[in-house]
């Protein structure tokens, strides 16, 4: 991350405040803008996912030789067939739920996604994936730019961030995305009890002003406004009773909240969910330790979410898109872990996803001339530009114009996942 | 209220955590220059704050069992918050917070690799509380709060919590570990764009063998502990080449050395990083946005001035910060309220300005988590996302709700203080605006605060009315945008 991101200023605060819908119109607006339409759930695996352990080219002889303690053995992968170049691939053994989804034709695995001159920095890498702009990572994120493209007035619950802080991807010029890690804690408390209604009414009024010539104050006011405007609808989600049991961890509970929002149909169409721990420099323990736990969390949360949506007939209007800021080094390090690498795997799941394996796996031979690798044969080279996947989602799912939102035409080479 | 109070209050919000009425009076009498010098030269003031924990008249703490901030992380969090509220050396705590964010290390990973008692010690132990004088990372930051940045870098590279955090324990000759080498260049010193990937690989080899040693049995938590150890057997002795000068003569290569002498590699490397002009400039920019303004970037002139003082003073942070605090840019009224308050700053200031007798710091821990800042738990090695990033809707609600929790807890003190100050709603509001020092309200917001006081019943200023309206008013002020800036 750079100083510029910290100094990032939302230019359109005044426009936002004026274009912001008054609460009494919100239900109509939500219906018009979102309810019943397609929604996107973006899942960020934070830290740099070791995709060679998630989707293993288990017959490549260099896979085992370069990863003596980390390779998933052929006998243990969940086989899912071969890719376009005939390389056999298998999912991590803990991804049984994902294999079920794969077998139902609703999981797309896009291999070797990334970009040229991949950054090995978490912060720069995340900024690049967030802004879809490898050269200049200032300004709003790609999802933020999509939200900015919705005609005003914009429903303040158009997007829902389940993490505590707003990720760069969701930073927008005109829209302040609410952060709602827990619907039940998203409430306004009173200092006095008896005078609570007046406290809330006047706090709402105070936040409604646009202080003259003080955009930073106006920005904080706009955040408070968005909070007040969304309190009641969010509280309706806190009583959601899902159709399946979700695991009791942050990732699964965030997905449970998303299912609640979709089930209640309150209008949100972009969701952000993240789960961390992927920076496995040491003690990665693919099969029975750290990485296995990561895969278990991912799998168990996703399959619960998938089944919950399926039971309610919501799968066909939902698209789940997973990414991470980079993949990891092919050769395992002396700490039984892996250092920062380059290209990784993206996943898409949903009722309208054309499932399958996209792209071709890297060949892992440590030859500096190996065209599927970079960094002297140490890291996986990208084959599919991640922005072409974004373009597919923007054009083919959200119904917006990817060339405008991504400031360039990345439609060529986009995998046909939808 | 004395005429220079607003300036003193500005200085104390930035170089400290705000000020109680008594502190405003104390520093106002000393005047601006003596105030700044006393804040910077804090070693002249007794470090007596910890002795006040648990005594009447101060903010309270709550723990399961005896209060043990060197071994229980939530107690360590409460002790640090207590220091922010009550220390007579506020700039020392402020700089400790700056370094905690700069060298961001998270307790959870350290605990996951050791044990909660070991990890709390590594994060926060006070030497006087440990038989072997073990010093946790926070105490390191306090000791070097305004010391030599170069010396601080050396200490951080040897710091047990940092070594666990960035996987130094597995950095061995045959398989160098890049994590620390990357971050010391990217985040702790020069910044991205001033080094190459090859520098990262070479830097990893520099620190091979910088490891920890366990003293005592692994599960002997009473007597055992971790300390730094240079493991010569695991050091890569070959020469290391870099893309930038390592030595003053411009040489870019750390020479091959015997394993026994190999620790000097790391010292040479740190010297080079401390001396690098981009380190000087990056520190200057970070100090600018921490102390002066997040709303406007520093002019090159200012960055260069601070960078020069840093380099000419031998990396002396006291002189850099002193220059900053005496600068025209910092003291200008346009710099007032131009910094987004971090959650811990927001909480400590509210406790100072509202009062906190009978309030336990344990009740601030969950609210701080919801505001996005748990001490000793930065989200990653880059620290917290600052500025506007603090203000998600959930975090803003958490701030408003902390205001409700505090003012509800203090409602009797608040109502009592307001007695005789409230012949009119305007008089009561004016009384509290002096105490709380929010940024100026525009007319509309001001009228709404008055409107709240008048809502529901005719204003009498009677005790029963004050008992409700005074805490309600403070809730609204502390929860308003105007209070989220320091």
CSV table of C-alpha atoms in Angstrom, one decimal, chain A residues 1-3 5-10 13 68 119-124 161 163-166 171 176-181 185-192 194-195 198-200 202-203 205-212 214-217 219-224 226-228 230-231 279 281-282 329 331-336 339-340 375 379, chain B residues 101 109 167 170-172 175-179 182-183 186-187 192 197 201 285-286 289 294-295 297 337-338 340 370-372 379-397 400-401 403-405 407-408 411 439-442 444-445 448-449 451-452 455-456 467-469 471-472 475-476 480-482 484-485:
chain,number,residue,atom,x,y,z
A,1,UNK,CA,0.0,0.0,0.0
A,2,UNK,CA,1.2,3.5,-0.7
A,3,UNK,CA,0.7,6.9,0.9
A,5,UNK,CA,-4.1,5.3,-0.8
A,6,UNK,CA,-4.1,6.7,2.7
A,7,UNK,CA,-4.5,10.2,1.3
A,8,UNK,CA,-7.3,9.1,-1.0
A,9,UNK,CA,-10.0,11.7,-1.0
A,10,UNK,CA,-13.5,11.0,-2.2
A,13,UNK,CA,-19.0,14.0,-1.2
A,68,UNK,CA,8.9,-32.2,-0.7
A,119,UNK,CA,3.9,-7.3,-7.5
A,120,UNK,CA,5.2,-9.4,-4.6
A,121,UNK,CA,4.0,-6.9,-2.1
A,122,UNK,CA,0.8,-7.7,-0.3
A,123,UNK,CA,-0.2,-4.0,-0.2
A,124,UNK,CA,0.7,-3.1,-3.7
A,161,UNK,CA,-19.1,-5.0,3.3
A,163,UNK,CA,-15.4,-6.8,7.0
A,164,UNK,CA,-14.8,-4.1,9.6
A,165,UNK,CA,-13.0,-1.7,7.3
A,166,UNK,CA,-13.8,-0.7,3.8
A,171,UNK,CA,-14.0,2.6,-2.2
A,176,UNK,CA,-20.2,5.1,1.0
A,177,UNK,CA,-20.5,1.3,1.4
A,178,UNK,CA,-21.7,0.2,4.9
A,179,UNK,CA,-19.4,-2.1,6.9
A,180,UNK,CA,-21.7,-4.5,8.7
A,181,UNK,CA,-19.7,-7.4,10.2
A,185,UNK,CA,-24.6,-5.3,16.5
A,186,UNK,CA,-25.5,-2.7,13.8
A,187,UNK,CA,-27.7,-0.7,16.1
A,188,UNK,CA,-27.9,2.8,17.7
A,189,UNK,CA,-27.5,2.9,21.5
A,190,UNK,CA,-29.0,5.6,23.7
A,191,UNK,CA,-27.2,7.3,26.6
A,192,UNK,CA,-30.3,7.9,28.5
A,194,UNK,CA,-36.0,7.5,28.1
A,195,UNK,CA,-34.7,10.1,25.7
A,198,UNK,CA,-34.8,12.1,20.5
A,199,UNK,CA,-31.1,11.2,20.6
A,200,UNK,CA,-31.5,9.2,17.4
A,202,UNK,CA,-31.2,14.6,16.4
A,203,UNK,CA,-28.1,12.6,15.7
A,205,UNK,CA,-30.3,15.5,11.7
A,206,UNK,CA,-26.8,16.6,12.7
A,207,UNK,CA,-25.4,14.1,10.3
A,208,UNK,CA,-27.6,15.3,7.5
A,209,UNK,CA,-25.8,18.6,7.1
A,210,UNK,CA,-23.1,19.3,4.5
A,211,UNK,CA,-20.6,21.5,6.3
A,212,UNK,CA,-19.5,24.4,4.1
A,214,UNK,CA,-15.1,21.1,4.8
A,215,UNK,CA,-15.3,18.0,2.6
A,216,UNK,CA,-13.6,15.8,5.3
A,217,UNK,CA,-16.4,16.6,7.8
A,219,UNK,CA,-17.4,12.7,4.3
A,220,UNK,CA,-17.8,11.6,7.9
A,221,UNK,CA,-21.3,13.0,8.0
A,222,UNK,CA,-22.1,11.0,4.8
A,223,UNK,CA,-20.9,7.8,6.6
A,224,UNK,CA,-23.1,8.6,9.6
A,226,UNK,CA,-25.5,5.9,5.5
A,227,UNK,CA,-25.5,4.3,8.9
A,228,UNK,CA,-28.8,5.9,10.0
A,230,UNK,CA,-29.6,1.5,6.8
A,231,UNK,CA,-30.2,0.7,10.5
A,279,UNK,CA,0.4,-15.7,4.0
A,281,UNK,CA,5.6,-18.3,4.9
A,282,UNK,CA,6.2,-21.0,7.5
A,329,UNK,CA,6.5,-19.5,-4.9
A,331,UNK,CA,9.7,-24.2,-4.4
A,332,UNK,CA,8.9,-24.6,-0.7
A,333,UNK,CA,11.2,-22.7,1.6
A,334,UNK,CA,13.3,-23.8,4.6
A,335,UNK,CA,10.4,-23.0,6.9
A,336,UNK,CA,8.1,-25.6,5.3
A,339,UNK,CA,7.1,-17.1,-0.2
A,340,UNK,CA,5.3,-14.6,-2.3
A,375,UNK,CA,11.3,-15.1,-12.1
A,379,UNK,CA,6.9,-18.4,-9.9
B,101,UNK,CA,1.6,1.2,13.7
B,109,UNK,CA,0.2,-14.6,15.4
B,167,UNK,CA,9.1,-15.7,10.5
B,170,UNK,CA,13.0,-20.1,10.1
B,171,UNK,CA,15.4,-17.9,8.3
B,172,UNK,CA,18.3,-20.3,7.8
B,175,UNK,CA,16.6,-21.5,2.8
B,176,UNK,CA,16.5,-17.8,3.4
B,177,UNK,CA,13.2,-16.4,4.6
B,178,UNK,CA,12.2,-13.2,2.8
B,179,UNK,CA,9.5,-11.8,5.0
B,182,UNK,CA,11.0,-7.3,2.4
B,183,UNK,CA,9.1,-5.4,5.1
B,186,UNK,CA,9.1,-1.7,2.0
B,187,UNK,CA,7.4,-0.6,5.2
B,192,UNK,CA,8.2,0.6,-2.3
B,197,UNK,CA,13.3,-8.1,-5.8
B,201,UNK,CA,16.5,-12.0,-1.7
B,285,UNK,CA,5.9,12.3,5.3
B,286,UNK,CA,4.6,9.9,7.8
B,289,UNK,CA,0.3,13.1,8.4
B,294,UNK,CA,-4.1,14.4,6.7
B,295,UNK,CA,-5.9,16.9,4.6
B,297,UNK,CA,0.3,16.8,1.8
B,337,UNK,CA,-8.9,19.3,13.4
B,338,UNK,CA,-7.2,18.3,10.2
B,340,UNK,CA,-8.9,11.9,11.5
B,370,UNK,CA,-15.8,-2.5,16.5
B,371,UNK,CA,-14.3,0.9,15.7
B,372,UNK,CA,-11.5,-1.1,13.9
B,379,UNK,CA,-4.6,-6.0,10.6
B,380,UNK,CA,-1.2,-6.7,9.0
B,381,UNK,CA,2.4,-5.5,9.0
B,382,UNK,CA,1.4,-2.4,7.2
B,383,UNK,CA,-0.5,-1.2,10.2
B,384,UNK,CA,-4.0,0.2,10.2
B,385,UNK,CA,-5.6,1.9,7.3
B,386,UNK,CA,-5.7,5.4,8.5
B,387,UNK,CA,-7.7,8.6,7.6
B,388,UNK,CA,-11.0,8.1,5.9
B,389,UNK,CA,-10.6,4.3,6.1
B,390,UNK,CA,-11.5,4.4,9.8
B,391,UNK,CA,-15.0,5.6,8.9
B,392,UNK,CA,-17.0,2.7,7.7
B,393,UNK,CA,-20.7,2.9,8.8
B,394,UNK,CA,-20.2,0.1,11.3
B,395,UNK,CA,-17.2,1.8,12.8
B,396,UNK,CA,-19.0,5.2,12.9
B,397,UNK,CA,-21.9,3.5,14.8
B,400,UNK,CA,-21.5,6.8,18.5
B,401,UNK,CA,-22.3,3.8,20.7
B,403,UNK,CA,-20.2,7.9,23.3
B,404,UNK,CA,-23.5,6.5,24.6
B,405,UNK,CA,-21.8,3.9,26.8
B,407,UNK,CA,-22.0,9.3,28.8
B,408,UNK,CA,-24.5,6.8,30.3
B,411,UNK,CA,-24.4,10.6,33.7
B,439,UNK,CA,-14.4,21.3,15.6
B,440,UNK,CA,-16.6,24.2,15.1
B,441,UNK,CA,-20.3,23.4,14.3
B,442,UNK,CA,-21.9,25.1,11.4
B,444,UNK,CA,-27.4,23.9,11.1
B,445,UNK,CA,-25.7,21.4,13.4
B,448,UNK,CA,-29.9,20.8,16.0
B,449,UNK,CA,-27.9,20.4,19.3
B,451,UNK,CA,-33.1,21.5,19.3
B,452,UNK,CA,-32.2,18.3,21.0
B,455,UNK,CA,-37.1,18.5,22.4
B,456,UNK,CA,-39.8,16.9,24.5
B,467,UNK,CA,-30.0,14.3,34.4
B,468,UNK,CA,-31.3,13.3,31.0
B,469,UNK,CA,-30.5,16.1,28.6
B,471,UNK,CA,-25.6,13.1,29.1
B,472,UNK,CA,-27.8,13.0,26.0
B,475,UNK,CA,-23.6,11.6,23.5
B,476,UNK,CA,-24.6,13.7,20.4
B,480,UNK,CA,-20.9,13.8,15.8
B,481,UNK,CA,-18.4,14.2,12.9
B,482,UNK,CA,-17.0,17.4,14.5
B,484,UNK,CA,-13.9,12.7,15.0
B,485,UNK,CA,-11.0,15.0,14.2
